């Protein structure tokens, strides 16, 4: 990047060279003024044109950076809004009364806690997962949507996106509880029969399996 000192050097160097070569006295001869004008225009014309192009190039770079920053900021805001929406809906769905006076939260806690991979693949738990999905279909949909919302900010070498990712995981724990998040991971895996390659965040067992 050109600094002020470099620009000043480029602008004053031709004058310095000219004065050193032809002297620094003011001439009274018209021909010498014409020769100097011709020399200066030949030097400064391309020089100023180059500086103008450089300024335009830098303006385009800055405009691109500004546009990218605005786009990234808008995407982060959309991610935050989506995450909050999905988590709020999950809180509501988890406490809906199902037949038998049971809630999805109760079923998750009683059936999807402290289970093994073998149990998650069993017909018994899959039957429970199918029942939950049939009676509370938003449960599976919202958890999958939550993971989709995080896809753009996970494993990205960008401070703002990493911060958004950490905030989204902390928010899930704060709103649902860590245990419920683990149970949701395991319910999601069980119902999908392991077919969905989600990057599970909460179930240590499923994270180690990835």
JSON list of N, CA and C in Angstrom, two decimals, residues 142-184:
[
{"chain": "A", "resi": 142, "resn": "UNK", "atom": "N", "xyz": [-37.32, -29.18, 14.28]},
{"chain": "A", "resi": 142, "resn": "UNK", "atom": "CA", "xyz": [-36.66, -28.01, 14.85]},
{"chain": "A", "resi": 142, "resn": "UNK", "atom": "C", "xyz": [-35.22, -28.30, 15.25]},
{"chain": "A", "resi": 143, "resn": "UNK", "atom": "N", "xyz": [-34.97, -29.52, 15.72]},
{"chain": "A", "resi": 143, "resn": "UNK", "atom": "CA", "xyz": [-33.59, -29.86, 16.09]},
{"chain": "A", "resi": 143, "resn": "UNK", "atom": "C", "xyz": [-32.71, -29.95, 14.84]},
{"chain": "A", "resi": 144, "resn": "UNK", "atom": "N", "xyz": [-33.25, -30.50, 13.78]},
{"chain": "A", "resi": 144, "resn": "UNK", "atom": "CA", "xyz": [-32.50, -30.53, 12.53]},
{"chain": "A", "resi": 144, "resn": "UNK", "atom": "C", "xyz": [-32.28, -29.13, 11.97]},
{"chain": "A", "resi": 145, "resn": "UNK", "atom": "N", "xyz": [-33.29, -28.28, 12.10]},
{"chain": "A", "resi": 145, "resn": "UNK", "atom": "CA", "xyz": [-33.16, -26.89, 11.62]},
{"chain": "A", "resi": 145, "resn": "UNK", "atom": "C", "xyz": [-32.14, -26.12, 12.44]},
{"chain": "A", "resi": 146, "resn": "UNK", "atom": "N", "xyz": [-32.08, -26.41, 13.73]},
{"chain": "A", "resi": 146, "resn": "UNK", "atom": "CA", "xyz": [-31.08, -25.77, 14.60]},
{"chain": "A", "resi": 146, "resn": "UNK", "atom": "C", "xyz": [-29.67, -26.10, 14.12]},
{"chain": "A", "resi": 147, "resn": "UNK", "atom": "N", "xyz": [-29.43, -27.36, 13.81]},
{"chain": "A", "resi": 147, "resn": "UNK", "atom": "CA", "xyz": [-28.12, -27.76, 13.30]},
{"chain": "A", "resi": 147, "resn": "UNK", "atom": "C", "xyz": [-27.83, -27.12, 11.94]},
{"chain": "A", "resi": 148, "resn": "UNK", "atom": "N", "xyz": [-28.86, -27.03, 11.11]},
{"chain": "A", "resi": 148, "resn": "UNK", "atom": "CA", "xyz": [-28.67, -26.41, 9.79]},
{"chain": "A", "resi": 148, "resn": "UNK", "atom": "C", "xyz": [-28.28, -24.94, 9.93]},
{"chain": "A", "resi": 149, "resn": "UNK", "atom": "N", "xyz": [-28.89, -24.26, 10.91]},
{"chain": "A", "resi": 149, "resn": "UNK", "atom": "CA", "xyz": [-28.58, -22.84, 11.12]},
{"chain": "A", "resi": 149, "resn": "UNK", "atom": "C", "xyz": [-27.13, -22.65, 11.54]},
{"chain": "A", "resi": 150, "resn": "UNK", "atom": "N", "xyz": [-26.58, -23.64, 12.25]},
{"chain": "A", "resi": 150, "resn": "UNK", "atom": "CA", "xyz": [-25.19, -23.53, 12.71]},
{"chain": "A", "resi": 150, "resn": "UNK", "atom": "C", "xyz": [-24.18, -23.93, 11.66]},
{"chain": "A", "resi": 151, "resn": "UNK", "atom": "N", "xyz": [-24.65, -24.51, 10.56]},
{"chain": "A", "resi": 151, "resn": "UNK", "atom": "CA", "xyz": [-23.71, -25.04, 9.57]},
{"chain": "A", "resi": 151, "resn": "UNK", "atom": "C", "xyz": [-22.80, -23.96, 9.00]},
{"chain": "A", "resi": 152, "resn": "UNK", "atom": "N", "xyz": [-23.31, -22.74, 8.87]},
{"chain": "A", "resi": 152, "resn": "UNK", "atom": "CA", "xyz": [-22.52, -21.68, 8.26]},
{"chain": "A", "resi": 152, "resn": "UNK", "atom": "C", "xyz": [-21.52, -21.02, 9.20]},
{"chain": "A", "resi": 153, "resn": "UNK", "atom": "N", "xyz": [-21.61, -21.32, 10.49]},
{"chain": "A", "resi": 153, "resn": "UNK", "atom": "CA", "xyz": [-20.70, -20.67, 11.44]},
{"chain": "A", "resi": 153, "resn": "UNK", "atom": "C", "xyz": [-19.83, -21.67, 12.20]},
{"chain": "A", "resi": 154, "resn": "UNK", "atom": "N", "xyz": [-20.02, -22.94, 11.92]},
{"chain": "A", "resi": 154, "resn": "UNK", "atom": "CA", "xyz": [-19.22, -23.95, 12.61]},
{"chain": "A", "resi": 154, "resn": "UNK", "atom": "C", "xyz": [-17.96, -24.26, 11.81]},
{"chain": "A", "resi": 155, "resn": "UNK", "atom": "N", "xyz": [-16.86, -24.46, 12.50]},
{"chain": "A", "resi": 155, "resn": "UNK", "atom": "CA", "xyz": [-15.57, -24.81, 11.88]},
{"chain": "A", "resi": 155, "resn": "UNK", "atom": "C", "xyz": [-15.15, -23.77, 10.85]},
{"chain": "A", "resi": 156, "resn": "UNK", "atom": "N", "xyz": [-15.39, -22.50, 11.15]},
{"chain": "A", "resi": 156, "resn": "UNK", "atom": "CA", "xyz": [-14.99, -21.40, 10.27]},
{"chain": "A", "resi": 156, "resn": "UNK", "atom": "C", "xyz": [-13.96, -20.55, 11.00]},
{"chain": "A", "resi": 157, "resn": "UNK", "atom": "N", "xyz": [-12.86, -20.24, 10.30]},
{"chain": "A", "resi": 157, "resn": "UNK", "atom": "CA", "xyz": [-11.78, -19.47, 10.91]},
{"chain": "A", "resi": 157, "resn": "UNK", "atom": "C", "xyz": [-12.10, -17.98, 10.86]},
{"chain": "A", "resi": 158, "resn": "UNK", "atom": "N", "xyz": [-13.12, -17.60, 11.61]},
{"chain": "A", "resi": 158, "resn": "UNK", "atom": "CA", "xyz": [-13.55, -16.21, 11.68]},
{"chain": "A", "resi": 158, "resn": "UNK", "atom": "C", "xyz": [-14.05, -15.95, 13.09]},
{"chain": "A", "resi": 159, "resn": "UNK", "atom": "N", "xyz": [-13.51, -14.92, 13.74]},
{"chain": "A", "resi": 159, "resn": "UNK", "atom": "CA", "xyz": [-13.82, -14.69, 15.15]},
{"chain": "A", "resi": 159, "resn": "UNK", "atom": "C", "xyz": [-15.31, -14.47, 15.38]},
{"chain": "A", "resi": 160, "resn": "UNK", "atom": "N", "xyz": [-15.94, -13.62, 14.56]},
{"chain": "A", "resi": 160, "resn": "UNK", "atom": "CA", "xyz": [-17.36, -13.31, 14.76]},
{"chain": "A", "resi": 160, "resn": "UNK", "atom": "C", "xyz": [-18.22, -14.56, 14.60]},
{"chain": "A", "resi": 161, "resn": "UNK", "atom": "N", "xyz": [-17.87, -15.39, 13.61]},
{"chain": "A", "resi": 161, "resn": "UNK", "atom": "CA", "xyz": [-18.66, -16.61, 13.38]},
{"chain": "A", "resi": 161, "resn": "UNK", "atom": "C", "xyz": [-18.43, -17.63, 14.49]},
{"chain": "A", "resi": 162, "resn": "UNK", "atom": "N", "xyz": [-17.19, -17.73, 14.95]},
{"chain": "A", "resi": 162, "resn": "UNK", "atom": "CA", "xyz": [-16.92, -18.64, 16.07]},
{"chain": "A", "resi": 162, "resn": "UNK", "atom": "C", "xyz": [-17.67, -18.18, 17.32]},
{"chain": "A", "resi": 163, "resn": "UNK", "atom": "N", "xyz": [-17.71, -16.87, 17.53]},
{"chain": "A", "resi": 163, "resn": "UNK", "atom": "CA", "xyz": [-18.44, -16.33, 18.68]},
{"chain": "A", "resi": 163, "resn": "UNK", "atom": "C", "xyz": [-19.93, -16.63, 18.56]},
{"chain": "A", "resi": 164, "resn": "UNK", "atom": "N", "xyz": [-20.46, -16.50, 17.35]},
{"chain": "A", "resi": 164, "resn": "UNK", "atom": "CA", "xyz": [-21.87, -16.80, 17.12]},
{"chain": "A", "resi": 164, "resn": "UNK", "atom": "C", "xyz": [-22.16, -18.28, 17.37]},
{"chain": "A", "resi": 165, "resn": "UNK", "atom": "N", "xyz": [-21.24, -19.14, 16.95]},
{"chain": "A", "resi": 165, "resn": "UNK", "atom": "CA", "xyz": [-21.40, -20.58, 17.15]},
{"chain": "A", "resi": 165, "resn": "UNK", "atom": "C", "xyz": [-21.41, -20.92, 18.65]},
{"chain": "A", "resi": 166, "resn": "UNK", "atom": "N", "xyz": [-20.46, -20.36, 19.38]},
{"chain": "A", "resi": 166, "resn": "UNK", "atom": "CA", "xyz": [-20.40, -20.61, 20.83]},
{"chain": "A", "resi": 166, "resn": "UNK", "atom": "C", "xyz": [-21.65, -20.08, 21.51]},
{"chain": "A", "resi": 167, "resn": "UNK", "atom": "N", "xyz": [-22.09, -18.90, 21.09]},
{"chain": "A", "resi": 167, "resn": "UNK", "atom": "CA", "xyz": [-23.30, -18.31, 21.67]},
{"chain": "A", "resi": 167, "resn": "UNK", "atom": "C", "xyz": [-24.52, -19.18, 21.41]},
{"chain": "A", "resi": 168, "resn": "UNK", "atom": "N", "xyz": [-24.61, -19.74, 20.21]},
{"chain": "A", "resi": 168, "resn": "UNK", "atom": "CA", "xyz": [-25.77, -20.58, 19.86]},
{"chain": "A", "resi": 168, "resn": "UNK", "atom": "C", "xyz": [-25.80, -21.87, 20.68]},
{"chain": "A", "resi": 169, "resn": "UNK", "atom": "N", "xyz": [-24.64, -22.47, 20.90]},
{"chain": "A", "resi": 169, "resn": "UNK", "atom": "CA", "xyz": [-24.60, -23.69, 21.71]},
{"chain": "A", "resi": 169, "resn": "UNK", "atom": "C", "xyz": [-24.90, -23.38, 23.18]},
{"chain": "A", "resi": 170, "resn": "UNK", "atom": "N", "xyz": [-24.35, -22.28, 23.68]},
{"chain": "A", "resi": 170, "resn": "UNK", "atom": "CA", "xyz": [-24.64, -21.89, 25.06]},
{"chain": "A", "resi": 170, "resn": "UNK", "atom": "C", "xyz": [-26.12, -21.57, 25.25]},
{"chain": "A", "resi": 171, "resn": "UNK", "atom": "N", "xyz": [-26.71, -20.94, 24.23]},
{"chain": "A", "resi": 171, "resn": "UNK", "atom": "CA", "xyz": [-28.12, -20.58, 24.32]},
{"chain": "A", "resi": 171, "resn": "UNK", "atom": "C", "xyz": [-29.00, -21.83, 24.36]},
{"chain": "A", "resi": 172, "resn": "UNK", "atom": "N", "xyz": [-28.63, -22.85, 23.59]},
{"chain": "A", "resi": 172, "resn": "UNK", "atom": "CA", "xyz": [-29.38, -24.10, 23.61]},
{"chain": "A", "resi": 172, "resn": "UNK", "atom": "C", "xyz": [-29.33, -24.73, 25.00]},
{"chain": "A", "resi": 173, "resn": "UNK", "atom": "N", "xyz": [-28.16, -24.72, 25.60]},
{"chain": "A", "resi": 173, "resn": "UNK", "atom": "CA", "xyz": [-28.00, -25.29, 26.94]},
{"chain": "A", "resi": 173, "resn": "UNK", "atom": "C", "xyz": [-28.80, -24.49, 27.96]},
{"chain": "A", "resi": 174, "resn": "UNK", "atom": "N", "xyz": [-28.77, -23.16, 27.84]},
{"chain": "A", "resi": 174, "resn": "UNK", "atom": "CA", "xyz": [-29.48, -22.30, 28.79]},
{"chain": "A", "resi": 174, "resn": "UNK", "atom": "C", "xyz": [-30.99, -22.47, 28.68]},
{"chain": "A", "resi": 175, "resn": "UNK", "atom": "N", "xyz": [-31.49, -22.63, 27.46]},
{"chain": "A", "resi": 175, "resn": "UNK", "atom": "CA", "xyz": [-32.94, -22.69, 27.27]},
{"chain": "A", "resi": 175, "resn": "UNK", "atom": "C", "xyz": [-33.51, -24.09, 27.45]},
{"chain": "A", "resi": 176, "resn": "UNK", "atom": "N", "xyz": [-32.72, -25.10, 27.09]},
{"chain": "A", "resi": 176, "resn": "UNK", "atom": "CA", "xyz": [-33.23, -26.47, 27.14]},
{"chain": "A", "resi": 176, "resn": "UNK", "atom": "C", "xyz": [-32.65, -27.30, 28.27]},
{"chain": "A", "resi": 177, "resn": "UNK", "atom": "N", "xyz": [-31.46, -26.98, 28.71]},
{"chain": "A", "resi": 177, "resn": "UNK", "atom": "CA", "xyz": [-30.60, -27.71, 29.65]},
{"chain": "A", "resi": 177, "resn": "UNK", "atom": "C", "xyz": [-29.68, -28.63, 28.84]},
{"chain": "A", "resi": 178, "resn": "UNK", "atom": "N", "xyz": [-28.50, -28.84, 29.38]},
{"chain": "A", "resi": 178, "resn": "UNK", "atom": "CA", "xyz": [-27.53, -29.67, 28.67]},
{"chain": "A", "resi": 178, "resn": "UNK", "atom": "C", "xyz": [-28.04, -31.10, 28.51]},
{"chain": "A", "resi": 179, "resn": "UNK", "atom": "N", "xyz": [-28.68, -31.62, 29.56]},
{"chain": "A", "resi": 179, "resn": "UNK", "atom": "CA", "xyz": [-29.18, -32.99, 29.50]},
{"chain": "A", "resi": 179, "resn": "UNK", "atom": "C", "xyz": [-30.22, -33.14, 28.38]},
{"chain": "A", "resi": 180, "resn": "UNK", "atom": "N", "xyz": [-31.09, -32.15, 28.24]},
{"chain": "A", "resi": 180, "resn": "UNK", "atom": "CA", "xyz": [-32.10, -32.22, 27.18]},
{"chain": "A", "resi": 180, "resn": "UNK", "atom": "C", "xyz": [-31.44, -32.17, 25.81]},
{"chain": "A", "resi": 181, "resn": "UNK", "atom": "N", "xyz": [-30.40, -31.36, 25.67]},
{"chain": "A", "resi": 181, "resn": "UNK", "atom": "CA", "xyz": [-29.68, -31.29, 24.39]},
{"chain": "A", "resi": 181, "resn": "UNK", "atom": "C", "xyz": [-29.05, -32.64, 24.04]},
{"chain": "A", "resi": 182, "resn": "UNK", "atom": "N", "xyz": [-28.49, -33.29, 25.04]},
{"chain": "A", "resi": 182, "resn": "UNK", "atom": "CA", "xyz": [-27.91, -34.63, 24.82]},
{"chain": "A", "resi": 182, "resn": "UNK", "atom": "C", "xyz": [-29.01, -35.60, 24.40]},
{"chain": "A", "resi": 183, "resn": "UNK", "atom": "N", "xyz": [-30.13, -35.55, 25.09]},
{"chain": "A", "resi": 183, "resn": "UNK", "atom": "CA", "xyz": [-31.25, -36.43, 24.76]},
{"chain": "A", "resi": 183, "resn": "UNK", "atom": "C", "xyz": [-31.80, -36.15, 23.36]},
{"chain": "A", "resi": 184, "resn": "UNK", "atom": "N", "xyz": [-31.83, -34.88, 22.98]},
{"chain": "A", "resi": 184, "resn": "UNK", "atom": "CA", "xyz": [-32.29, -34.53, 21.63]},
{"chain": "A", "resi": 184, "resn": "UNK", "atom": "C", "xyz": [-31.35, -35.08, 20.57]}
]
